[in-house]
Coordinates of C-alpha atoms and ligand atoms in Angstrom, one line a residue:
X1 CA 78.3 -92.6 -44.2
X2 CA 79.6 -89.1 -45.2
X3 CA 77.2 -86.2 -45.7
X4 CA 75.8 -86.1 -49.3
X5 CA 76.5 -83.0 -51.4
X6 CA 73.1 -81.4 -52.0
X7 CA 72.7 -78.8 -54.8
X8 CA 70.0 -77.3 -57.0
X9 CA 70.1 -77.0 -60.8
X10 CA 71.4 -73.5 -61.4
X11 CA 68.8 -72.7 -64.1
X12 CA 66.4 -69.9 -63.0
X13 CA 62.8 -70.8 -62.7
X14 CA 60.8 -70.4 -66.0
X15 CA 58.6 -67.3 -66.4
X16 CA 55.0 -67.9 -65.2
X17 CA 53.4 -66.4 -68.2
X18 CA 53.3 -67.8 -71.7
X19 CA 54.6 -65.6 -74.6
X20 CA 52.2 -64.7 -77.4
X21 CA 54.5 -63.8 -80.4
X22 CA 53.4 -61.3 -82.9
X23 CA 55.7 -61.3 -86.0
X24 CA 56.4 -58.1 -87.8
X25 CA 59.0 -59.4 -90.3
X26 CA 61.6 -56.8 -91.3
X27 CA 59.4 -53.9 -90.1
X28 CA 61.5 -51.0 -89.1
X29 CA 64.7 -52.7 -90.2
X30 CA 67.2 -50.3 -91.9
X31 CA 68.4 -53.1 -94.2
X32 CA 68.1 -56.8 -94.5
X33 CA 71.0 -58.4 -92.5
X34 CA 73.2 -60.9 -94.2
X35 CA 71.9 -63.9 -92.3
X36 CA 68.3 -62.9 -91.6
X37 CA 65.4 -64.9 -92.9
X38 CA 62.5 -63.6 -91.0
X39 CA 60.4 -64.3 -94.1
X40 CA 61.1 -68.0 -93.9
X41 CA 60.7 -68.1 -90.1
X42 CA 57.4 -66.3 -90.1
X43 CA 56.0 -67.4 -93.4
X44 CA 55.5 -63.7 -94.4
X45 CA 57.5 -61.8 -96.9
X46 CA 57.2 -58.5 -95.2
X47 CA 55.0 -57.0 -92.6
X48 CA 51.9 -55.1 -93.7
X49 CA 51.1 -53.7 -90.3
X50 CA 47.4 -52.7 -90.5
X51 CA 46.2 -56.3 -91.1
X52 CA 48.6 -57.6 -88.5
X53 CA 47.1 -55.2 -85.9
X54 CA 43.6 -56.1 -87.0
X55 CA 44.3 -59.8 -86.8
X56 CA 45.9 -59.4 -83.4
X57 CA 42.9 -57.6 -82.0
X58 CA 40.5 -60.3 -83.3
X59 CA 42.7 -63.1 -81.9
X60 CA 43.1 -61.4 -78.5
X61 CA 39.3 -60.9 -78.3
X62 CA 38.8 -64.6 -79.1
X63 CA 41.3 -65.6 -76.4
X64 CA 39.5 -63.4 -73.9
X65 CA 36.2 -64.8 -74.8
X66 CA 37.6 -68.3 -74.6
X67 CA 38.9 -67.7 -71.1
X68 CA 42.5 -68.3 -72.2
X69 CA 45.6 -66.5 -70.9
X70 CA 47.2 -64.5 -69.4
X71 CA 49.9 -63.8 -71.9
X72 CA 53.0 -61.8 -72.4
X73 CA 52.7 -60.1 -75.8
X74 CA 55.9 -60.1 -77.8
X75 CA 56.5 -58.1 -81.0
X76 CA 59.2 -60.0 -82.8
X77 CA 60.9 -60.2 -86.2
X78 CA 61.7 -56.6 -86.9
X79 CA 63.1 -53.4 -85.3
X80 CA 60.1 -52.4 -83.2
X81 CA 61.6 -49.2 -81.8
X82 CA 62.2 -48.0 -85.4
X83 CA 58.7 -48.6 -86.7
X84 CA 57.3 -45.4 -88.2
X85 CA 54.5 -43.5 -86.5
X86 CA 51.8 -44.5 -85.6
X87 CA 52.8 -48.2 -85.3
X88 CA 54.6 -48.5 -82.0
X89 CA 51.9 -46.5 -80.4
X90 CA 49.1 -48.5 -82.1
X91 CA 50.5 -51.9 -81.1
X92 CA 51.2 -50.8 -77.5
X93 CA 47.8 -49.2 -77.2
X94 CA 46.2 -52.4 -78.3
X95 CA 48.3 -54.3 -75.7
X96 CA 47.3 -51.8 -73.0
X97 CA 43.6 -52.3 -73.8
X98 CA 43.9 -56.1 -73.2
X99 CA 46.1 -55.5 -70.2
X100 CA 43.2 -53.6 -68.6
X101 CA 41.0 -56.6 -69.3
X102 CA 43.5 -59.0 -67.7
X103 CA 44.5 -61.0 -70.8
X104 CA 47.9 -59.4 -71.2
X105 CA 50.2 -59.0 -68.2
X106 CA 53.5 -58.0 -69.9
X107 CA 54.7 -56.7 -73.3
X108 CA 58.1 -57.2 -74.9
X109 CA 59.6 -56.4 -78.3
X110 CA 62.8 -57.2 -80.2
X111 CA 64.9 -54.5 -81.7
X112 CA 68.5 -53.5 -82.8
X113 CA 70.9 -52.1 -80.3
X114 CA 71.5 -49.1 -82.5
X115 CA 67.8 -48.2 -82.4
X116 CA 67.6 -47.4 -78.7
X117 CA 67.3 -43.6 -78.5
X118 CA 66.4 -42.8 -74.9
X119 CA 63.4 -40.7 -75.8
X120 CA 62.0 -43.6 -77.9
X121 CA 62.5 -46.1 -75.1
X122 CA 61.0 -43.8 -72.5
X123 CA 57.9 -43.3 -74.7
X124 CA 57.5 -47.0 -75.3
X125 CA 57.8 -47.7 -71.6
X126 CA 55.2 -45.0 -70.8
X127 CA 52.9 -46.8 -73.3
X128 CA 53.3 -50.1 -71.6
X129 CA 56.4 -51.8 -72.9
X130 CA 58.2 -53.9 -70.2
X131 CA 61.1 -55.6 -71.8
X132 CA 63.3 -55.1 -74.8
X133 CA 65.2 -58.0 -76.5
X134 CA 68.3 -56.6 -78.2
X135 CA 69.6 -58.5 -81.2
X136 CA 73.2 -57.9 -80.1
X137 CA 74.5 -60.9 -82.1
X138 CA 78.1 -60.2 -80.8
X139 CA 80.0 -57.5 -79.0
X140 CA 82.9 -57.9 -81.3
X141 CA 83.7 -55.1 -83.8
X142 CA 85.3 -57.5 -86.3
X143 CA 82.5 -60.0 -86.3
X144 CA 79.8 -57.3 -86.5
X145 CA 81.7 -55.6 -89.4
X146 CA 82.1 -58.9 -91.3
X147 CA 78.4 -59.6 -90.9
X148 CA 77.4 -56.1 -92.1
X149 CA 75.3 -55.4 -89.0
X150 CA 75.9 -51.7 -89.4
X151 CA 77.1 -51.1 -85.8
X152 CA 80.0 -52.0 -83.6
X153 CA 80.6 -53.4 -80.1
X154 CA 80.3 -49.9 -78.6
X155 CA 76.8 -49.4 -80.0
X156 CA 75.9 -52.9 -78.7
X157 CA 77.0 -52.1 -75.2
X158 CA 75.4 -48.6 -75.3
X159 CA 72.1 -50.2 -76.4
X160 CA 72.1 -52.6 -73.4
X161 CA 72.9 -49.7 -71.1
X162 CA 70.2 -47.5 -72.5
X163 CA 67.5 -50.2 -72.0
X164 CA 68.5 -50.7 -68.4
X165 CA 68.8 -47.0 -67.8
X166 CA 65.3 -46.5 -69.2
X167 CA 63.9 -48.8 -66.5
X168 CA 63.0 -51.5 -69.1
X169 CA 64.0 -55.2 -68.5
X170 CA 66.7 -56.4 -70.9
X171 CA 66.8 -59.5 -73.1
X172 CA 69.9 -60.3 -75.1
X173 CA 70.1 -62.3 -78.4
X174 CA 73.5 -63.7 -79.5
X175 CA 74.2 -65.2 -82.9
X176 CA 77.4 -67.3 -82.7
X177 CA 79.3 -68.5 -85.7
X178 CA 78.8 -65.4 -87.8
X179 CA 81.3 -64.5 -90.6
X180 CA 84.3 -63.1 -88.7
X181 CA 83.9 -65.6 -85.9
X182 CA 87.1 -66.9 -84.3
X183 CA 87.9 -69.4 -81.5
X184 CA 86.8 -68.2 -78.1
X185 CA 84.6 -65.3 -79.4
X186 CA 81.2 -66.7 -78.5
X187 CA 82.3 -67.6 -75.0
X188 CA 83.7 -64.0 -74.6
X189 CA 80.3 -62.7 -75.8
X190 CA 78.5 -64.9 -73.4
X191 CA 80.6 -63.7 -70.4
X192 CA 80.0 -60.1 -71.4
X193 CA 76.2 -60.7 -71.9
X194 CA 76.0 -62.5 -68.6
X195 CA 77.7 -59.7 -66.7
X196 CA 74.9 -57.4 -67.8
X197 CA 72.4 -59.6 -65.9
X198 CA 69.7 -59.5 -68.6
X199 CA 66.5 -61.2 -67.7
X200 CA 66.5 -63.5 -70.7
X201 CA 68.9 -64.6 -73.5
X202 CA 68.4 -66.3 -76.8
X203 CA 71.3 -68.1 -78.5
X204 CA 70.9 -68.7 -82.2
X205 CA 73.9 -70.4 -83.8
X206 CA 74.2 -69.0 -87.3
X207 CA 72.5 -70.9 -90.1
X208 CA 72.7 -70.6 -93.9
X209 CA 69.2 -70.0 -95.1
X210 CA 68.1 -69.9 -98.7
X211 CA 67.5 -66.4 -100.1
X212 CA 70.0 -64.6 -97.8
X213 CA 73.2 -62.9 -98.7
X214 CA 74.9 -65.4 -96.4
X215 CA 73.6 -68.3 -98.6
X216 CA 75.3 -66.6 -101.6
X217 CA 78.6 -66.2 -99.7
X218 CA 78.4 -69.9 -98.6
X219 CA 77.8 -71.0 -102.3
X220 CA 80.9 -69.0 -103.3
X221 CA 82.8 -70.8 -100.5
X222 CA 83.4 -67.6 -98.6
X223 CA 81.6 -68.7 -95.4
X224 CA 81.8 -72.0 -93.4
X225 CA 79.2 -72.4 -90.7
X226 CA 79.7 -74.2 -87.4
X227 CA 79.0 -78.0 -87.3
X228 CA 76.2 -79.3 -85.1
X229 CA 78.7 -80.8 -82.6
X230 CA 80.5 -77.5 -82.3
X231 CA 77.3 -75.6 -81.7
X232 CA 76.1 -78.1 -79.1
X233 CA 79.5 -77.9 -77.2
X234 CA 79.6 -74.1 -77.3
X235 CA 76.0 -73.8 -76.2
X236 CA 76.6 -76.3 -73.4
X237 CA 79.5 -74.2 -72.1
X238 CA 77.4 -71.0 -72.3
X239 CA 74.4 -72.3 -70.4
X240 CA 76.0 -72.6 -66.9
X241 CA 77.6 -69.1 -67.3
X242 CA 74.2 -67.5 -68.1
X243 CA 72.3 -69.5 -65.5
X244 CA 75.0 -68.6 -62.9
X245 CA 74.1 -65.0 -63.5
X246 CA 70.4 -65.6 -63.1
X247 CA 69.7 -65.4 -66.9
X248 CA 66.8 -67.4 -68.2
X249 CA 67.8 -68.9 -71.6
X250 CA 64.6 -68.9 -73.4
X251 CA 65.7 -70.3 -76.8
X252 CA 68.6 -72.4 -78.1
X253 CA 68.7 -72.4 -81.9
X254 CA 66.0 -71.3 -84.3
X255 CA 62.5 -72.8 -83.9
X256 CA 61.4 -74.9 -86.9
X257 CA 58.7 -72.4 -87.8
X258 CA 57.2 -71.3 -91.1
X259 CA 59.1 -72.7 -94.1
X260 CA 62.4 -72.6 -92.3
X261 CA 63.0 -76.3 -92.2
X262 CA 63.1 -76.6 -96.0
X263 CA 65.1 -73.5 -96.4
X264 CA 68.1 -74.3 -94.2
X265 CA 71.1 -75.0 -96.6
X266 CA 73.9 -75.5 -94.1
X267 CA 74.9 -74.9 -90.5
X268 CA 74.1 -76.4 -87.1
X269 CA 70.5 -77.3 -87.6
X270 CA 69.2 -80.1 -85.5
X271 CA 65.8 -80.4 -83.9
X272 CA 67.3 -81.6 -80.6
X273 CA 70.2 -79.1 -80.5
X274 CA 68.9 -77.3 -77.5
X275 CA 68.1 -80.4 -75.6
X276 CA 71.5 -82.0 -76.2
X277 CA 73.2 -78.8 -75.2
X278 CA 71.2 -78.7 -71.9
X279 CA 72.1 -82.4 -71.2
X280 CA 75.8 -81.6 -71.8
X281 CA 75.6 -78.5 -69.6
X282 CA 74.1 -80.6 -66.8
X283 CA 76.9 -83.2 -67.1
X284 CA 79.5 -80.4 -66.7
X285 CA 77.7 -79.2 -63.5
X286 CA 77.6 -82.7 -62.1
X287 CA 81.2 -83.3 -63.1
X288 CA 82.2 -80.2 -61.0
X289 CA 80.1 -81.4 -58.1
X290 CA 81.9 -84.8 -58.2
X291 CA 85.2 -83.0 -58.1
X292 CA 83.9 -81.0 -55.1
X293 CA 83.0 -84.2 -53.4
X294 CA 86.6 -85.1 -53.4
X295 CA 86.0 -88.9 -53.6
X296 CA 84.3 -91.4 -55.9
X297 CA 80.5 -91.0 -55.7
X298 CA 78.3 -93.8 -54.4
X299 CA 75.1 -92.5 -55.8
X300 CA 73.2 -89.6 -57.4
X301 CA 69.6 -88.8 -56.6
X302 CA 68.2 -86.4 -59.2
X303 CA 64.9 -84.5 -59.5
X304 CA 62.5 -86.5 -61.6
X305 CA 62.1 -83.6 -64.1
X306 CA 65.6 -84.3 -65.3
X307 CA 64.9 -88.0 -66.1
X308 CA 64.7 -87.4 -69.8
X309 CA 67.7 -85.0 -69.9
X310 CA 70.4 -86.3 -67.6
X311 CA 71.7 -89.1 -69.8
X312 CA 71.2 -87.2 -73.0
X313 CA 69.6 -88.3 -76.3
X314 CA 69.5 -92.1 -76.7
X315 CA 71.6 -92.3 -73.5
X316 CA 74.6 -90.8 -75.3
X317 CA 76.0 -89.5 -72.1
X318 CA 75.8 -92.7 -70.1
X319 CA 79.4 -93.6 -70.7
X320 CA 80.5 -90.2 -69.4
X321 CA 78.5 -90.7 -66.2
X322 CA 79.9 -94.2 -65.8
X323 CA 83.4 -92.7 -66.1
X324 CA 82.5 -90.3 -63.2
X325 CA 81.6 -93.3 -61.1
X326 CA 77.9 -92.9 -61.8
X327 CA 76.7 -95.8 -64.0
X328 CA 72.9 -96.0 -64.4
X329 CA 72.6 -98.4 -61.5
X330 CA 73.8 -95.6 -59.1
X331 CA 71.5 -92.9 -60.4
X332 CA 67.9 -92.7 -59.3
X333 CA 65.2 -90.1 -59.9
X334 CA 62.9 -89.0 -57.1
X335 CA 60.2 -86.4 -56.4
X336 CA 62.7 -83.9 -55.1
X337 CA 63.8 -80.3 -56.0
X338 CA 67.5 -80.9 -55.5
X339 CA 70.3 -83.2 -56.6
X340 CA 72.0 -85.3 -53.9
X341 CA 75.4 -86.7 -54.5
X342 CA 76.5 -89.3 -52.0
Ligands
SF4_1 S1 68.5 -59.4 -88.2 FE1 67.1 -58.0 -87.1 S2 67.6 -56.0 -88.0 FE2 68.5 -57.5 -89.4 S3 66.9 -57.8 -91.0 FE3 66.6 -59.3 -89.4 S4 65.0 -58.5 -88.0 FE4 65.9 -56.8 -89.2

């Protein structure tokens, strides 16, 4: 019996700490971007920061009293590094107080890549910020211009470099399928993002959401979003590239939060989009391992945690595995950390 090929899933281990999101919709944003619907995602029209801060303090106190946590506090939904004084300081000071008490172990924010002045990043870091997620969306000048982001690829790259140079951890958000998209662009963006070795990535295929300028363009027939199948296939290609660079992909597609579900007009919106992309990515990894084996496989033993993922939704990938020589009868799941292809 020849030696089996033993390999681990390339996905980095998940973070040990749960994220506690704090939404500050549109706060600090220089304008409202074409596609952005933070109001629908968060259920808030705009951020009034004083009550958000007061609510957060009350909720953190309750969590501490209830013995919950620890958490990573995450300020999302706006341009945190462009908040006017005293707000970045006020939110970070509150986080620091709960860090001293053991409830908060890490703090992150999201912001735009063109709002990354080194002095601001240094100050935020000194006040306790650990990670910055940059809403890069794309590194491509033409796609960024067509989407009215207000910066080009150079600023996107500079923003990433500044976050790293300031000693903060980097997170990257990409938004494939924007106006100005073209074949191969997303995969080029993924390769460029992966080469920066960010700690995390979020991939949000562009949706048409009621109330946005993109919805108006779509109604005029000026914008055609990706189909669900295209988004699934593109995400599935992106995942092994990011995982292979040690990047944790912490979100695939927008979460069905707030009033978002009712507001999506068009685009690759499917509750299982992320899961089907993950299944397809795993199939591509196993397909490569079968090729590496250099002969028809006899069996595959897979970690039990992939039991719900390997064959895809409603076993849709079973025929593809059978074509590889791995019908269901030759696949078993076991309490093991690695795959074994014999
Ligand atoms: S995409 Fe980012 S910068 Fe643009 S409006 Fe939304 S939160 Fe603000």
